[in-house]
mmCIF file of C-alpha atoms and ligand atoms in Angstrom:
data_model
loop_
_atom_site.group_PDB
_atom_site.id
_atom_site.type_symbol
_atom_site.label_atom_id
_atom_site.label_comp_id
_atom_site.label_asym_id
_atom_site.label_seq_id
_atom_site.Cartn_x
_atom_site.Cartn_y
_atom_site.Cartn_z
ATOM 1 C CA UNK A 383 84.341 -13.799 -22.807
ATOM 2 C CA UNK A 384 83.884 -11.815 -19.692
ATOM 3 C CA UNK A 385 86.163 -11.904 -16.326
ATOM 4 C CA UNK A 386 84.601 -13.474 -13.287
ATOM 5 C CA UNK A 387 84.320 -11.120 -10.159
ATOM 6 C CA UNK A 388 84.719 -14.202 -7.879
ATOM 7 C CA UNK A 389 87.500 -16.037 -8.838
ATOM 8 C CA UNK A 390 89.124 -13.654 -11.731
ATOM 9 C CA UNK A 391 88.930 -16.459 -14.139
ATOM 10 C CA UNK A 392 87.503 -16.125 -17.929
ATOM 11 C CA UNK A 393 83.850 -16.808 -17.945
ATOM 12 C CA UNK A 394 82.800 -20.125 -20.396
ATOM 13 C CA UNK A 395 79.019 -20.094 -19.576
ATOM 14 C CA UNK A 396 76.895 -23.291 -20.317
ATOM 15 C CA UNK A 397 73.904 -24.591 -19.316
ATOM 16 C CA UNK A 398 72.926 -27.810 -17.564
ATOM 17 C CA UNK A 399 69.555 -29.027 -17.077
ATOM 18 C CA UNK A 400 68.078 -32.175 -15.497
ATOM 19 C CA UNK A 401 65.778 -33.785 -12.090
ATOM 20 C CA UNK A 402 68.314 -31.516 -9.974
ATOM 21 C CA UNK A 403 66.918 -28.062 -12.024
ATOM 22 C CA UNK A 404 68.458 -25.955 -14.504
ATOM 23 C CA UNK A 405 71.806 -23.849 -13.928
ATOM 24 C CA UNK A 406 73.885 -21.758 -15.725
ATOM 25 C CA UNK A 407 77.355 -22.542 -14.693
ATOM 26 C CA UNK A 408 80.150 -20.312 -14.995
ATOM 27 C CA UNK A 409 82.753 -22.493 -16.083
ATOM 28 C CA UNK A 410 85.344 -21.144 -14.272
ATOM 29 C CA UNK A 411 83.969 -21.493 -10.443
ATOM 30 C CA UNK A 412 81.634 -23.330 -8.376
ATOM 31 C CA UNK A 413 79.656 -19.896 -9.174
ATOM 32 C CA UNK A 414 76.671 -19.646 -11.283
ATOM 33 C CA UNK A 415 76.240 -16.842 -13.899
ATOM 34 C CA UNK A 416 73.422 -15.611 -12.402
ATOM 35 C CA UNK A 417 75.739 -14.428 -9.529
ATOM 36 C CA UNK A 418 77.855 -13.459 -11.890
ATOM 37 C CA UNK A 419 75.964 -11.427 -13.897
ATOM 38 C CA UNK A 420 74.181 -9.031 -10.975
ATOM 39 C CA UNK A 421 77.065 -8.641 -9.097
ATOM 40 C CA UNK A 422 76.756 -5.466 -8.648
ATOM 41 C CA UNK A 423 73.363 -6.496 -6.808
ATOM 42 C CA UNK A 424 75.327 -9.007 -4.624
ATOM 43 C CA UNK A 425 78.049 -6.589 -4.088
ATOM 44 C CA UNK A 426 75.618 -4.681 -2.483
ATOM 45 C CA UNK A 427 74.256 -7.293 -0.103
ATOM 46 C CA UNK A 428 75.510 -6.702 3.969
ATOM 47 C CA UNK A 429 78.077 -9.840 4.243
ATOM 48 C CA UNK A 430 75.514 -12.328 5.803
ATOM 49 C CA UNK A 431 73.010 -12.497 3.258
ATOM 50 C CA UNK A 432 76.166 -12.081 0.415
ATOM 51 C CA UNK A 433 77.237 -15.521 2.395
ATOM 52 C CA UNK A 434 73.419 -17.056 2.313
ATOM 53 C CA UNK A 435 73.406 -16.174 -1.429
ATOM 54 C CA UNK A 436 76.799 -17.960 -2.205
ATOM 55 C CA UNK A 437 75.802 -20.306 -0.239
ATOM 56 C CA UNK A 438 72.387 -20.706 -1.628
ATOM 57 C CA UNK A 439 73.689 -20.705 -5.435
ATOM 58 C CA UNK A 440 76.009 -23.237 -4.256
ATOM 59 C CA UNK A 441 73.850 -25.660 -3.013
ATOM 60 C CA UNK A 442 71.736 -25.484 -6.146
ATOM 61 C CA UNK A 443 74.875 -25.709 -8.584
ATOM 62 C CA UNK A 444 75.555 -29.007 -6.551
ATOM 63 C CA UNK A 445 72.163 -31.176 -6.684
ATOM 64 C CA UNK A 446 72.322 -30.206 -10.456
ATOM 65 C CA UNK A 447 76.155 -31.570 -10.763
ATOM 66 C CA UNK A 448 74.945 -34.229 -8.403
ATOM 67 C CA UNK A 449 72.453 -35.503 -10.729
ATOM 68 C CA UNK A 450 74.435 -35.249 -14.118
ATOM 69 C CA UNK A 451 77.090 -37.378 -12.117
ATOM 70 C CA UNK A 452 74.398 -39.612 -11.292
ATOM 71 C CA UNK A 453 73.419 -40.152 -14.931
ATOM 72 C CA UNK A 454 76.651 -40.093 -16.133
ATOM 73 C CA UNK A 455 77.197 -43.939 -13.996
ATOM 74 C CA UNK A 456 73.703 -45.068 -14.401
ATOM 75 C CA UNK A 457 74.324 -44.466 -18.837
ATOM 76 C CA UNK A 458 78.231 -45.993 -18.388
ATOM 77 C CA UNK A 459 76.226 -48.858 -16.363
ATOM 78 C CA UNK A 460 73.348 -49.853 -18.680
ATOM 79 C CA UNK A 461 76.307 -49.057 -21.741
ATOM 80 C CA UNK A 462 78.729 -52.158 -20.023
ATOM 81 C CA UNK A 463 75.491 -54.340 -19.575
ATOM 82 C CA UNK A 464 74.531 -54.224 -23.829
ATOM 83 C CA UNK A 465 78.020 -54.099 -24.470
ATOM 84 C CA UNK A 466 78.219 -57.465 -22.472
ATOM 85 C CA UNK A 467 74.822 -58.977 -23.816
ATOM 86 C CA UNK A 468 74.809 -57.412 -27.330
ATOM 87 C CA UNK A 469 78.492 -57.452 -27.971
ATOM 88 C CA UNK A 470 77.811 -57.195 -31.798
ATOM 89 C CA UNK A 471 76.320 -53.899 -31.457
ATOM 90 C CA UNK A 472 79.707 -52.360 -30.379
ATOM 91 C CA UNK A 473 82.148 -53.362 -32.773
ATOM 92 C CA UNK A 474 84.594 -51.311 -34.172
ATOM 93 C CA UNK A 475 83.691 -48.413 -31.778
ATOM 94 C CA UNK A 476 86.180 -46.867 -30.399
ATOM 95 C CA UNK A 477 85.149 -44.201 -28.323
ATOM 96 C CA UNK A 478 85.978 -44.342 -24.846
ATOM 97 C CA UNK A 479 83.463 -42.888 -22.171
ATOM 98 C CA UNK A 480 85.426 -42.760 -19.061
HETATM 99 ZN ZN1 ZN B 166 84.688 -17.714 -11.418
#
């Protein structure tokens, strides 16, 4: 577990793939750990292009969050239609998506 140089949080680094690409998020910020990890690089960086990077690593982290939200209604959305037309299929579950 590592400290974040953006935000000074702890890291928890996971990955998220899908249409949007693949990022590594940091878990702690709306950075990604491959900002996080060459820091030193964008330390670096004059101030515009360390604001075009953010920005740029932002953007990205988005369409992929964008898409996993996405998913996330379209599953909950085909899960209510079976659980209206196949009722028998969900009995007894008890897990709650949402
Ligand atoms: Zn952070």
């Amino acid at each position: 577990m590592s400290t974040c140089p953006f935000c000074g949080g702890a890291v928890q680094e996971y990955e998220l793939t899908n249409m949007g690409g693949t990022i590594r998020a940091s878990g702690c910020c709306d950075v990604s750990m491959d900002l996080i990890e060459n820091y030193d690089v964008f330390e670096a960086l004059p101030p515009p292009l360390q604001q075009a990077a953010l920005e740029g690593d932002k953007a990205q982290q988005a369409a992929v969050f964008a898409k996993a939200r996405e998913h996330a209604v379209a599953f909950q959305a085909s899960r209510d239609r079976w659980m209206r037309t196949h009722a028998h299929l969900f009995k007894g579950e008890q897990t709650q998506w949402l």
